[in-house]
CSV table of C-alpha atoms in Angstrom, one decimal:
chain,number,residue,atom,x,y,z
A,156,MET,CA,62.3,-4.9,-85.4
A,157,SER,CA,59.9,-6.1,-88.2
A,158,ASN,CA,61.4,-7.4,-91.4
A,159,ARG,CA,58.5,-6.1,-93.4
A,160,LEU,CA,57.4,-2.6,-94.2
A,161,GLU,CA,54.7,-1.0,-96.4
A,162,LEU,CA,55.0,2.7,-97.4
A,163,LEU,CA,53.2,5.1,-99.7
A,164,ALA,CA,55.2,7.2,-102.2
A,165,PRO,CA,53.4,10.5,-103.0
A,166,ALA,CA,53.4,12.4,-106.2
A,167,LYS,CA,54.2,16.1,-106.4
A,168,ILE,CA,53.2,19.0,-108.6
A,169,ASN,CA,55.1,22.2,-109.3
A,170,LEU,CA,53.0,25.2,-108.4
A,171,PHE,CA,55.4,27.2,-110.6
A,172,LEU,CA,58.7,26.5,-112.3
A,173,HIS,CA,61.1,29.3,-113.3
A,174,VAL,CA,64.4,28.7,-115.2
A,175,THR,CA,66.7,31.4,-113.9
A,176,GLY,CA,70.0,30.4,-115.5
A,177,ARG,CA,72.3,27.7,-116.8
A,178,ARG,CA,75.5,26.4,-115.2
A,179,PRO,CA,78.7,25.8,-117.1
A,180,ASN,CA,78.1,22.0,-116.9
A,181,GLY,CA,74.8,22.4,-118.7
A,182,TYR,CA,72.5,22.0,-115.7
A,183,HIS,CA,69.8,24.6,-115.4
A,184,GLU,CA,69.2,26.8,-112.3
A,185,LEU,CA,65.6,26.6,-111.3
A,186,GLN,CA,63.1,28.0,-108.8
A,187,SER,CA,59.9,26.2,-107.9
A,188,VAL,CA,57.5,25.3,-105.2
A,189,PHE,CA,57.0,21.5,-104.9
A,190,GLN,CA,53.6,20.5,-103.5
A,191,LEU,CA,53.1,16.9,-102.2
A,192,VAL,CA,49.7,15.4,-103.2
A,193,ASP,CA,47.9,12.2,-102.1
A,194,TRP,CA,48.3,10.4,-105.4
A,195,CYS,CA,50.6,7.6,-104.3
A,196,ASP,CA,52.5,4.5,-105.3
A,197,ARG,CA,52.6,1.7,-102.8
A,198,LEU,CA,55.8,-0.2,-101.9
A,199,CYS,CA,56.1,-3.3,-99.8
A,200,PHE,CA,59.5,-4.4,-98.5
A,201,SER,CA,60.6,-7.7,-97.1
A,202,THR,CA,64.2,-8.4,-95.9
A,203,ILE,CA,65.8,-11.6,-97.2
A,204,ASP,CA,68.9,-13.4,-96.1
A,205,ARG,CA,70.3,-13.5,-99.7
A,206,ASN,CA,72.7,-10.9,-101.2
A,207,THR,CA,70.2,-9.8,-103.9
A,208,ILE,CA,67.6,-7.1,-104.7
A,209,ILE,CA,64.3,-8.5,-106.1
A,210,ARG,CA,61.7,-6.2,-107.6
A,211,HIS,CA,58.1,-7.2,-108.4
A,212,GLY,CA,55.6,-4.9,-110.2
A,213,GLY,CA,56.2,-1.6,-111.7
A,214,ASN,CA,57.0,-1.2,-115.4
A,215,PRO,CA,58.1,-4.6,-116.8
A,216,THR,CA,59.7,-2.9,-119.8
A,217,ILE,CA,62.3,-1.2,-117.6
A,218,PRO,CA,65.3,-3.4,-117.0
A,219,PRO,CA,66.4,-3.7,-113.3
A,220,GLU,CA,69.6,-1.8,-113.9
A,221,LYS,CA,67.7,1.3,-115.1
A,222,ASP,CA,64.8,1.0,-112.5
A,223,LEU,CA,65.1,3.7,-109.9
A,224,VAL,CA,63.7,1.4,-107.2
A,225,VAL,CA,66.4,-1.2,-107.8
A,226,ARG,CA,69.1,1.4,-108.3
A,227,ALA,CA,68.2,3.1,-105.0
A,228,ALA,CA,68.4,-0.2,-103.1
A,229,GLN,CA,71.7,-1.1,-104.7
A,230,LEU,CA,73.2,2.3,-104.1
A,231,LEU,CA,72.3,2.2,-100.4
A,232,LYS,CA,73.5,-1.4,-100.1
A,233,SER,CA,76.8,-0.6,-101.7
A,234,HIS,CA,77.3,2.6,-99.7
A,235,THR,CA,76.9,0.8,-96.4
A,236,ASN,CA,78.3,-2.6,-97.4
A,237,TYR,CA,75.1,-4.2,-96.2
A,238,PRO,CA,75.5,-8.0,-96.6
A,239,TYR,CA,71.9,-9.0,-97.3
A,240,GLY,CA,69.1,-8.1,-99.6
A,241,VAL,CA,65.4,-7.1,-100.0
A,242,GLU,CA,62.3,-8.1,-101.9
A,243,ILE,CA,60.3,-5.1,-103.1
A,244,HIS,CA,56.7,-5.1,-104.4
A,245,LEU,CA,55.8,-1.9,-106.3
A,246,GLU,CA,52.1,-1.0,-106.9
A,247,LYS,CA,52.4,1.7,-109.5
A,248,ASN,CA,49.6,4.2,-109.5
A,249,ILE,CA,51.3,7.5,-110.5
A,250,PRO,CA,51.6,7.7,-114.3
A,251,ILE,CA,55.1,7.2,-115.7
A,252,GLY,CA,56.6,10.2,-117.5
A,253,ALA,CA,53.9,12.5,-116.2
A,254,GLY,CA,56.0,15.3,-114.5
A,255,LEU,CA,54.7,14.2,-111.1
A,256,GLY,CA,57.9,12.8,-109.7
A,257,GLY,CA,56.7,9.2,-109.3
A,258,GLY,CA,60.0,7.5,-110.0
A,259,SER,CA,61.9,9.9,-107.8
A,260,SER,CA,59.4,9.4,-105.0
A,261,ASP,CA,59.7,5.7,-105.3
A,262,ALA,CA,63.5,5.9,-105.1
A,263,ALA,CA,63.3,8.1,-102.0
A,264,THR,CA,60.9,5.7,-100.4
A,265,VAL,CA,63.3,2.9,-100.9
A,266,LEU,CA,66.0,4.8,-99.1
A,267,ILE,CA,63.7,5.7,-96.3
A,268,ALA,CA,62.4,2.1,-95.9
A,269,LEU,CA,65.8,0.3,-96.1
A,270,ASN,CA,67.4,2.7,-93.8
A,271,GLN,CA,64.8,1.5,-91.3
A,272,LEU,CA,64.6,-2.2,-92.2
A,273,TRP,CA,68.4,-2.6,-92.4
A,274,ASN,CA,68.9,-0.7,-89.2
A,275,LEU,CA,71.4,1.6,-90.8
A,276,HIS,CA,70.6,4.9,-88.9
A,277,LEU,CA,71.9,7.1,-91.7
A,278,PRO,CA,70.9,10.8,-91.2
A,279,LYS,CA,68.6,12.4,-93.6
A,280,THR,CA,71.4,14.6,-95.0
A,281,GLU,CA,73.4,11.5,-96.0
A,282,LEU,CA,70.3,9.9,-97.6
A,283,SER,CA,69.8,13.1,-99.6
A,284,GLU,CA,73.3,13.1,-100.9
A,285,LEU,CA,72.7,9.5,-102.1
A,286,GLY,CA,69.4,10.5,-103.5
A,287,LEU,CA,70.9,13.3,-105.6
A,288,GLN,CA,72.9,10.6,-107.4
A,289,LEU,CA,69.6,9.0,-108.5
A,290,GLY,CA,67.9,12.2,-109.7
A,291,ALA,CA,67.4,15.9,-109.0
A,292,ASP,CA,63.9,15.5,-107.4
A,293,VAL,CA,64.8,12.6,-105.1
A,294,PRO,CA,66.2,14.9,-102.3
A,295,PHE,CA,62.8,16.7,-102.2
A,296,PHE,CA,61.0,13.5,-101.3
A,297,LEU,CA,63.6,12.7,-98.7
A,298,PHE,CA,63.2,16.3,-97.3
A,299,GLY,CA,59.7,15.2,-96.5
A,300,HIS,CA,57.8,18.6,-96.6
A,301,ASN,CA,56.5,21.0,-99.2
A,302,ALA,CA,59.4,23.1,-100.3
A,303,PHE,CA,60.6,26.2,-102.1
A,304,VAL,CA,63.2,24.7,-104.3
A,305,GLN,CA,66.3,26.3,-105.9
A,306,GLY,CA,69.5,25.3,-107.6
A,307,ILE,CA,69.1,22.1,-109.6
A,308,GLY,CA,66.7,20.9,-107.0
A,309,GLU,CA,69.0,20.4,-104.1
A,310,GLN,CA,68.4,23.7,-102.3
A,311,LEU,CA,65.2,23.1,-100.2
A,312,GLU,CA,63.4,25.4,-97.8
A,313,CYS,CA,60.3,24.3,-96.0
A,314,ILE,CA,57.1,26.2,-97.0
A,315,ASP,CA,53.7,26.2,-95.4
A,316,LEU,CA,51.0,25.9,-98.1
A,317,PRO,CA,47.3,26.3,-97.7
A,318,ASN,CA,45.0,23.3,-97.8
A,319,GLN,CA,44.0,22.9,-101.4
A,320,GLU,CA,42.5,20.4,-103.8
A,321,PHE,CA,43.7,19.9,-107.4
A,322,LEU,CA,42.5,18.2,-110.5
A,323,ILE,CA,45.4,16.6,-112.3
A,324,ILE,CA,45.1,15.5,-115.9
A,325,PHE,CA,47.7,13.1,-117.5
A,326,PRO,CA,47.0,13.2,-121.3
A,327,GLY,CA,48.6,9.8,-121.9
A,328,HIS,CA,51.7,11.1,-123.6
A,329,SER,CA,55.2,11.7,-122.1
A,330,VAL,CA,57.4,14.7,-122.9
A,331,SER,CA,61.2,14.2,-122.9
A,332,THR,CA,62.7,16.4,-120.1
A,333,GLN,CA,66.0,16.5,-121.9
A,334,THR,CA,64.4,17.7,-125.2
A,335,VAL,CA,62.5,20.4,-123.3
A,336,PHE,CA,65.6,21.8,-121.6
A,337,GLN,CA,67.6,21.7,-124.8
A,338,SER,CA,65.1,23.7,-126.8
A,339,GLU,CA,66.2,27.0,-128.1
A,340,GLN,CA,62.8,28.4,-127.3
A,341,LEU,CA,63.2,27.8,-123.6
A,342,THR,CA,63.3,30.9,-121.4
A,343,ARG,CA,66.5,30.7,-119.3
A,344,ASN,CA,66.7,34.1,-117.7
A,345,HIS,CA,63.6,34.4,-115.5
A,346,ALA,CA,64.3,37.0,-112.8
A,347,PRO,CA,64.8,35.2,-109.4
A,348,ILE,CA,62.2,35.6,-106.7
A,349,THR,CA,62.2,35.0,-103.0
A,350,ILE,CA,60.0,32.7,-100.9
A,351,MET,CA,58.3,35.8,-99.5
A,352,ASP,CA,57.4,37.0,-103.1
A,353,PHE,CA,55.7,33.7,-103.6
A,354,LEU,CA,53.8,33.7,-100.3
A,355,ALA,CA,52.7,37.4,-100.8
A,356,ASN,CA,51.1,36.5,-104.1
A,357,THR,CA,49.3,33.4,-102.8
A,358,GLY,CA,51.5,31.2,-104.8
A,359,VAL,CA,50.0,30.1,-108.1
A,360,VAL,CA,48.7,33.4,-109.6
A,361,GLY,CA,50.1,36.5,-111.1
A,362,GLN,CA,53.7,36.5,-112.1
A,363,PHE,CA,54.4,32.9,-111.5
A,364,THR,CA,54.5,30.5,-114.4
A,365,ASN,CA,56.0,27.3,-115.7
A,366,ASP,CA,58.7,28.3,-118.1
A,367,LEU,CA,58.8,24.8,-119.6
A,368,GLN,CA,55.1,24.8,-120.5
A,369,PRO,CA,55.3,26.7,-123.9
A,370,VAL,CA,58.1,24.4,-125.1
A,371,ALA,CA,56.2,21.2,-123.9
A,372,CYS,CA,53.0,22.4,-125.7
A,373,GLU,CA,55.0,22.7,-128.9
A,374,LEU,CA,56.6,19.3,-128.5
A,375,CYS,CA,53.4,17.5,-127.4
A,376,PRO,CA,50.1,19.0,-128.6
A,377,GLU,CA,48.2,16.8,-126.1
A,378,VAL,CA,49.6,19.0,-123.3
A,379,ASN,CA,48.0,22.0,-124.8
A,380,ARG,CA,44.8,20.0,-125.4
A,381,ALA,CA,44.7,19.1,-121.8
A,382,LEU,CA,45.2,22.7,-120.7
A,383,ASN,CA,42.3,23.7,-123.0
A,384,TRP,CA,40.1,21.0,-121.5
A,385,LEU,CA,40.8,22.5,-118.0
A,386,ALA,CA,40.1,26.0,-119.3
A,387,GLN,CA,36.7,24.9,-120.6
A,388,THR,CA,35.9,22.8,-117.5
A,389,LEU,CA,37.2,25.1,-114.8
A,390,PRO,CA,37.4,28.6,-116.4
A,391,ASP,CA,37.9,30.4,-113.1
A,392,ALA,CA,40.7,28.1,-111.8
A,393,THR,CA,44.5,28.6,-112.0
A,394,ARG,CA,45.8,26.1,-114.5
A,395,ARG,CA,49.4,25.0,-115.1
A,396,MET,CA,51.6,22.2,-116.3
A,397,SER,CA,53.6,20.3,-113.7
A,398,GLY,CA,57.4,19.8,-114.1
A,399,SER,CA,58.4,19.2,-117.7
A,400,GLY,CA,55.0,17.6,-118.4
A,401,SER,CA,53.0,16.1,-119.6
A,402,SER,CA,50.5,16.4,-116.7
A,403,VAL,CA,48.6,19.6,-116.1
A,404,PHE,CA,46.6,20.6,-113.1
A,405,ALA,CA,44.0,23.1,-111.9
A,406,VAL,CA,43.6,24.5,-108.4
A,407,LEU,CA,40.0,23.8,-107.4
A,408,PRO,CA,38.0,26.8,-106.3
A,409,GLU,CA,36.2,26.5,-103.0
A,410,SER,CA,32.9,26.9,-104.8
A,411,ILE,CA,33.4,23.9,-107.1
A,412,LYS,CA,30.6,21.4,-107.4
A,413,ARG,CA,32.4,18.2,-107.1
A,414,TYR,CA,29.7,16.0,-108.5
A,415,ASP,CA,29.4,18.0,-111.7
A,416,LEU,CA,33.2,17.9,-112.1
A,417,GLU,CA,33.4,14.1,-111.5
A,418,GLN,CA,30.7,13.6,-114.1
A,419,LYS,CA,32.7,15.6,-116.6
A,420,MET,CA,35.8,13.5,-115.8
A,421,LEU,CA,33.9,10.4,-116.9
A,422,ASN,CA,34.1,11.8,-120.4
A,423,LEU,CA,37.8,12.5,-120.6
A,424,PRO,CA,39.4,11.7,-124.0
A,425,SER,CA,40.6,8.1,-124.5
A,426,GLY,CA,44.0,7.5,-122.9
A,427,TRP,CA,43.7,10.4,-120.5
A,428,VAL,CA,43.8,9.9,-116.7
A,429,GLY,CA,42.2,12.4,-114.4
A,430,ARG,CA,42.5,12.5,-110.6
A,431,LEU,CA,41.2,14.7,-107.9
A,432,VAL,CA,43.8,15.1,-105.2
A,433,ARG,CA,44.5,16.9,-102.0
A,434,GLY,CA,47.7,18.6,-101.0
A,435,LEU,CA,49.7,17.0,-98.3
A,436,LYS,CA,51.8,18.7,-95.6
A,437,GLN,CA,54.5,16.1,-95.5
A,438,ASN,CA,55.6,12.8,-97.0
A,439,PRO,CA,53.5,10.0,-95.5
A,440,ALA,CA,56.4,7.6,-95.7
A,441,TYR,CA,58.0,9.4,-92.8
A,442,ASN,CA,54.9,9.1,-90.7
A,443,SER,CA,54.8,5.4,-91.3
A,444,VAL,CA,58.4,4.8,-90.4
A,445,LEU,CA,58.2,6.9,-87.3
A,446,SER,CA,55.2,5.0,-86.1
A,447,VAL,CA,56.9,1.6,-86.5
């Protein structure tokens, strides 16, 4: 078996996000549809015969003990008593603090890769239990498919989504997820829906919203500014914030003139990042591992 592996870690967007309640422990009950997209970080792994985890790249301001990539590797190593280590090179492409799940995707990709490289043979269910210790979104990326998500993010049901393209805008500012969920203005009693309700209404229109969006717009005016930019640029498109922000996205109509849109993206405000992406059917990390 090879001692090197290179995997892509995809971003996700929330096609909607409803807050349906709050548990006694303070965690919020959610419903959402998570859509994988082809905006990816790249992780390269090399096994080493030393008992250590080495990380290169990523955000240099994050200490190793708080870095999800390192924490995921250490968690798996501790869980299995694996005696050796790994060297990880992270090429960070997904913006940090953007509501696109980049950190969670990286953590899941570490678990997938090291389960393979270290020849551990842990089932996906066991990896997901470990992933939940790292963050609520990590089990989704281990699940590997687009999903109708409930609970605090741990209840996942595979969903078949149409082939779509999206324009994602990251307005250069992050929104504190904790502050959003603690806001008194947050709607916490959205009536639950079923997966069939979502599919019957083509997913991103009509009654489906992101309950976190109004709060995030109050906390970070750049979110509202980005939504307004999308409204002016793509007036006929469905527009929404992803996760707790600050990224926003538009579902591209089939009639879109891509060249004109790309020209407009050249004039985004300073500090903003725009990306045209396609929806994915499944996590590319699993395809790579299965083909090894």
